[in-house]
Amino acid sequence: MITITTTAELEAFCQRAATMPYVTVDTEFLRERTYYSKLCLVQLAVKGDAEEDAVLVDPLVEGLSLAPLYELFANENVVKVFHAARQDLEIFYIEGNVLPKPLFDTQIAAMVCGFGEQVGYETLVKKVAKAQIDKTSRFTDWSRRPLTDAQKNYALADVTHLRVIYEFLAEELKKSNRSKWVEEEIQVLMSPSTYIVEPENAWKRVKTRTNSAKFMGVVMELAKFRESYAQSRNIPRNRVFKDDALLELASTKPKTGQDLGRSRLLLREARRGDIADGILAAVEAGLSKPADKLPRPDRSRDKLQVNPALADLLRVLLKAKCEITGVAPKLIANSAELDQIAAGERDVKSLSGWRAEVFGRDALRLCRGEVALALKGQTVDVVDV
């Protein structure tokens, strides 16, 4: 079991990996006490069964640079393989301003290949690699050193079994001519905007039942302050104040420290100092916003004239298409998108790209009355009218 602790060792491994068709990658990190994930371990493996084909990289060792790994990520001759890559990619983008290319996400590929929705790594290990994962180290504090052999073995298993899974799924996609489908889905993961939370847009993450423009203006400013404060101090946003406290503040609109003291939901630490000052300033800024600058909730769905019978037929069509193709329904369309189609909207993701091939074209034909659905035994067929 090899643990890389120097930049020179990492560079040697990455140079060797650069001659390989792919490298599997995983990370272990902590985020409970910080805004940004703290990278604690990187696992890498290339094709082969030798000990040196799978390594651990310890980024907590002083002086170790991940620059050789980032250079490998930029090498387009080597496929970088992850499972459920989003959190891993966020770490590498924030820390190294790099996104691995080309990228292969086995969770997305498994959904395309008929393994269901949001299939877990452990499930794929059982079904594809025919192996079991030792779960005893699952809740490890990966920032503590030294790591035990059990912890290292657990971490390495996340990339060694991934080699078998990748090769199997890549072959399945090739046989079914669906590789382009996965590439299309991965484009979202390759966009830097996926990993950046702009404080100005933080209010969109806050769920509220109130649509008052003035209320939303205060929510916007409070969420903006909270996000900026959390980012600048690298602490979780809920450590500043939680959503329920944010909504209470937007409702009560405190103007003084004494007003803050009456809050039922605000943490004690937030009732004084920089956070208290920031809250009062945010409330004032929200109340003074001109009307044309106030955020508006998305009311587009309220105006949808959904044909409920057509929406139900689209759900039946989606289920039938997914059973035939083995693609997870969630990957093609969600319930809201089906309602949009039934209401006459056409700028919907499920009507374009590979989804149109699987579902979208027949969905539009169904909407136009050009096809009907017929039950034949246990299956639903699309029949020309």
mmCIF file of N, CA and C in Angstrom, residues 218-278:
data_model
loop_
_atom_site.group_PDB
_atom_site.id
_atom_site.type_symbol
_atom_site.label_atom_id
_atom_site.label_comp_id
_atom_site.label_asym_id
_atom_site.label_seq_id
_atom_site.Cartn_x
_atom_site.Cartn_y
_atom_site.Cartn_z
ATOM 1 N N VAL A 218 -35.518 41.932 1.421
ATOM 2 C CA VAL A 218 -34.762 41.743 2.660
ATOM 3 C C VAL A 218 -34.114 40.361 2.671
ATOM 4 N N VAL A 219 -34.838 39.343 2.209
ATOM 5 C CA VAL A 219 -34.269 37.995 2.112
ATOM 6 C C VAL A 219 -33.012 38.019 1.238
ATOM 7 N N MET A 220 -33.095 38.729 0.117
ATOM 8 C CA MET A 220 -31.964 38.805 -0.804
ATOM 9 C C MET A 220 -30.723 39.378 -0.122
ATOM 10 N N GLU A 221 -30.900 40.483 0.608
ATOM 11 C CA GLU A 221 -29.758 41.142 1.241
ATOM 12 C C GLU A 221 -29.220 40.333 2.413
ATOM 13 N N LEU A 222 -30.101 39.706 3.184
ATOM 14 C CA LEU A 222 -29.643 38.870 4.292
ATOM 15 C C LEU A 222 -28.869 37.662 3.783
ATOM 16 N N ALA A 223 -29.376 37.011 2.714
ATOM 17 C CA ALA A 223 -28.685 35.854 2.150
ATOM 18 C C ALA A 223 -27.348 36.262 1.548
ATOM 19 N N LYS A 224 -27.316 37.432 0.923
ATOM 20 C CA LYS A 224 -26.064 37.940 0.346
ATOM 21 C C LYS A 224 -25.024 38.175 1.431
ATOM 22 N N PHE A 225 -25.429 38.825 2.521
ATOM 23 C CA PHE A 225 -24.488 39.056 3.629
ATOM 24 C C PHE A 225 -24.004 37.741 4.206
ATOM 25 N N ARG A 226 -24.936 36.822 4.475
ATOM 26 C CA ARG A 226 -24.555 35.545 5.083
ATOM 27 C C ARG A 226 -23.555 34.793 4.218
ATOM 28 N N GLU A 227 -23.789 34.747 2.901
ATOM 29 C CA GLU A 227 -22.896 34.013 2.003
ATOM 30 C C GLU A 227 -21.513 34.658 1.967
ATOM 31 N N SER A 228 -21.472 35.977 1.863
ATOM 32 C CA SER A 228 -20.182 36.685 1.837
ATOM 33 C C SER A 228 -19.413 36.480 3.136
ATOM 34 N N TYR A 229 -20.121 36.566 4.255
ATOM 35 C CA TYR A 229 -19.481 36.387 5.559
ATOM 36 C C TYR A 229 -18.938 34.971 5.695
ATOM 37 N N ALA A 230 -19.737 33.972 5.301
ATOM 38 C CA ALA A 230 -19.303 32.577 5.410
ATOM 39 C C ALA A 230 -18.112 32.290 4.506
ATOM 40 N N GLN A 231 -18.142 32.818 3.288
ATOM 41 C CA GLN A 231 -17.033 32.595 2.363
ATOM 42 C C GLN A 231 -15.752 33.247 2.869
ATOM 43 N N SER A 232 -15.845 34.473 3.340
ATOM 44 C CA SER A 232 -14.643 35.207 3.759
ATOM 45 C C SER A 232 -13.983 34.599 4.992
ATOM 46 N N ARG A 233 -14.770 33.927 5.812
ATOM 47 C CA ARG A 233 -14.225 33.322 7.037
ATOM 48 C C ARG A 233 -14.153 31.806 6.962
ATOM 49 N N ASN A 234 -14.554 31.257 5.829
ATOM 50 C CA ASN A 234 -14.526 29.810 5.594
ATOM 51 C C ASN A 234 -15.230 29.044 6.710
ATOM 52 N N ILE A 235 -16.472 29.446 6.966
ATOM 53 C CA ILE A 235 -17.297 28.739 7.934
ATOM 54 C C ILE A 235 -18.621 28.372 7.262
ATOM 55 N N PRO A 236 -19.316 27.338 7.711
ATOM 56 C CA PRO A 236 -20.604 26.975 7.104
ATOM 57 C C PRO A 236 -21.606 28.119 7.227
ATOM 58 N N ARG A 237 -22.435 28.303 6.205
ATOM 59 C CA ARG A 237 -23.388 29.420 6.242
ATOM 60 C C ARG A 237 -24.345 29.290 7.430
ATOM 61 N N ASN A 238 -24.667 28.058 7.830
ATOM 62 C CA ASN A 238 -25.576 27.885 8.965
ATOM 63 C C ASN A 238 -24.946 28.298 10.294
ATOM 64 N N ARG A 239 -23.618 28.420 10.314
ATOM 65 C CA ARG A 239 -22.952 28.911 11.523
ATOM 66 C C ARG A 239 -23.147 30.420 11.668
ATOM 67 N N VAL A 240 -23.465 31.093 10.580
ATOM 68 C CA VAL A 240 -23.746 32.535 10.643
ATOM 69 C C VAL A 240 -25.171 32.708 11.166
ATOM 70 N N PHE A 241 -26.129 32.224 10.419
ATOM 71 C CA PHE A 241 -27.500 32.040 10.891
ATOM 72 C C PHE A 241 -28.207 31.115 9.914
ATOM 73 N N LYS A 242 -29.181 30.369 10.434
ATOM 74 C CA LYS A 242 -29.867 29.376 9.628
ATOM 75 C C LYS A 242 -31.003 30.011 8.828
ATOM 76 N N ASP A 243 -31.547 29.229 7.905
ATOM 77 C CA ASP A 243 -32.614 29.742 7.044
ATOM 78 C C ASP A 243 -33.827 30.193 7.849
ATOM 79 N N ASP A 244 -34.184 29.434 8.876
ATOM 80 C CA ASP A 244 -35.372 29.821 9.639
ATOM 81 C C ASP A 244 -35.163 31.169 10.337
ATOM 82 N N ALA A 245 -33.934 31.416 10.806
ATOM 83 C CA ALA A 245 -33.632 32.712 11.416
ATOM 84 C C ALA A 245 -33.639 33.817 10.361
ATOM 85 N N LEU A 246 -33.128 33.495 9.166
ATOM 86 C CA LEU A 246 -33.131 34.474 8.068
ATOM 87 C C LEU A 246 -34.557 34.911 7.747
ATOM 88 N N LEU A 247 -35.467 33.952 7.662
ATOM 89 C CA LEU A 247 -36.855 34.272 7.328
ATOM 90 C C LEU A 247 -37.528 35.048 8.463
ATOM 91 N N GLU A 248 -37.177 34.709 9.704
ATOM 92 C CA GLU A 248 -37.704 35.469 10.836
ATOM 93 C C GLU A 248 -37.236 36.917 10.776
ATOM 94 N N LEU A 249 -35.952 37.117 10.463
ATOM 95 C CA LEU A 249 -35.406 38.473 10.372
ATOM 96 C C LEU A 249 -36.056 39.256 9.235
ATOM 97 N N ALA A 250 -36.305 38.577 8.099
ATOM 98 C CA ALA A 250 -36.949 39.250 6.973
ATOM 99 C C ALA A 250 -38.376 39.652 7.321
ATOM 100 N N SER A 251 -38.981 38.904 8.226
ATOM 101 C CA SER A 251 -40.351 39.208 8.639
ATOM 102 C C SER A 251 -40.396 40.311 9.694
ATOM 103 N N THR A 252 -39.511 40.239 10.703
ATOM 104 C CA THR A 252 -39.536 41.219 11.797
ATOM 105 C C THR A 252 -38.800 42.507 11.455
ATOM 106 N N LYS A 253 -37.851 42.436 10.509
ATOM 107 C CA LYS A 253 -37.105 43.603 10.021
ATOM 108 C C LYS A 253 -36.491 44.428 11.168
ATOM 109 N N PRO A 254 -35.589 43.835 11.943
ATOM 110 C CA PRO A 254 -34.991 44.552 13.082
ATOM 111 C C PRO A 254 -34.194 45.776 12.634
ATOM 112 N N LYS A 255 -34.240 46.799 13.473
ATOM 113 C CA LYS A 255 -33.518 48.040 13.153
ATOM 114 C C LYS A 255 -32.420 48.351 14.169
ATOM 115 N N THR A 256 -32.473 47.689 15.308
ATOM 116 C CA THR A 256 -31.491 47.951 16.359
ATOM 117 C C THR A 256 -31.016 46.642 16.974
ATOM 118 N N GLY A 257 -29.943 46.735 17.737
ATOM 119 C CA GLY A 257 -29.457 45.562 18.443
ATOM 120 C C GLY A 257 -30.472 45.037 19.433
ATOM 121 N N GLN A 258 -31.245 45.943 20.001
ATOM 122 C CA GLN A 258 -32.290 45.521 20.934
ATOM 123 C C GLN A 258 -33.347 44.686 20.212
ATOM 124 N N ASP A 259 -33.648 45.075 18.960
ATOM 125 C CA ASP A 259 -34.597 44.300 18.160
ATOM 126 C C ASP A 259 -34.048 42.894 17.901
ATOM 127 N N LEU A 260 -32.756 42.821 17.623
ATOM 128 C CA LEU A 260 -32.141 41.515 17.374
ATOM 129 C C LEU A 260 -32.246 40.617 18.602
ATOM 130 N N GLY A 261 -32.157 41.214 19.762
ATOM 131 C CA GLY A 261 -32.220 40.445 21.001
ATOM 132 C C GLY A 261 -33.550 39.759 21.211
ATOM 133 N N ARG A 262 -34.572 40.203 20.489
ATOM 134 C CA ARG A 262 -35.894 39.596 20.645
ATOM 135 C C ARG A 262 -36.096 38.395 19.716
ATOM 136 N N SER A 263 -35.140 38.156 18.846
ATOM 137 C CA SER A 263 -35.272 37.040 17.902
ATOM 138 C C SER A 263 -35.306 35.708 18.647
ATOM 139 N N ARG A 264 -36.225 34.847 18.242
ATOM 140 C CA ARG A 264 -36.320 33.523 18.866
ATOM 141 C C ARG A 264 -35.316 32.540 18.253
ATOM 142 N N LEU A 265 -34.910 32.770 17.003
ATOM 143 C CA LEU A 265 -34.163 31.764 16.253
ATOM 144 C C LEU A 265 -32.701 32.134 16.000
ATOM 145 N N LEU A 266 -32.335 33.359 16.264
ATOM 146 C CA LEU A 266 -30.973 33.808 15.991
ATOM 147 C C LEU A 266 -30.018 33.294 17.058
ATOM 148 N N LEU A 267 -28.874 32.747 16.614
ATOM 149 C CA LEU A 267 -27.873 32.273 17.562
ATOM 150 C C LEU A 267 -27.337 33.434 18.395
ATOM 151 N N ARG A 268 -26.913 33.128 19.603
ATOM 152 C CA ARG A 268 -26.420 34.173 20.507
ATOM 153 C C ARG A 268 -25.250 34.936 19.895
ATOM 154 N N GLU A 269 -24.371 34.212 19.200
ATOM 155 C CA GLU A 269 -23.185 34.845 18.612
ATOM 156 C C GLU A 269 -23.558 35.847 17.519
ATOM 157 N N ALA A 270 -24.746 35.667 16.933
ATOM 158 C CA ALA A 270 -25.152 36.540 15.831
ATOM 159 C C ALA A 270 -25.849 37.805 16.308
ATOM 160 N N ARG A 271 -26.033 37.954 17.616
ATOM 161 C CA ARG A 271 -26.757 39.106 18.139
ATOM 162 C C ARG A 271 -25.822 40.254 18.511
ATOM 163 N N ARG A 272 -24.531 40.072 18.231
ATOM 164 C CA ARG A 272 -23.568 41.114 18.543
ATOM 165 C C ARG A 272 -22.421 41.066 17.532
ATOM 166 N N GLY A 273 -21.604 42.090 17.546
ATOM 167 C CA GLY A 273 -20.404 42.114 16.709
ATOM 168 C C GLY A 273 -20.689 42.240 15.220
ATOM 169 N N ASP A 274 -19.777 41.680 14.417
ATOM 170 C CA ASP A 274 -19.842 41.841 12.958
ATOM 171 C C ASP A 274 -21.118 41.267 12.361
ATOM 172 N N ILE A 275 -21.562 40.123 12.873
ATOM 173 C CA ILE A 275 -22.763 39.498 12.297
ATOM 174 C C ILE A 275 -23.977 40.381 12.570
ATOM 175 N N ALA A 276 -24.118 40.872 13.787
ATOM 176 C CA ALA A 276 -25.250 41.748 14.110
ATOM 177 C C ALA A 276 -25.236 43.002 13.251
ATOM 178 N N ASP A 277 -24.052 43.597 13.101
ATOM 179 C CA ASP A 277 -23.943 44.789 12.259
ATOM 180 C C ASP A 277 -24.324 44.469 10.815
ATOM 181 N N GLY A 278 -23.874 43.306 10.341
ATOM 182 C CA GLY A 278 -24.186 42.907 8.971
ATOM 183 C C GLY A 278 -25.665 42.661 8.764
#
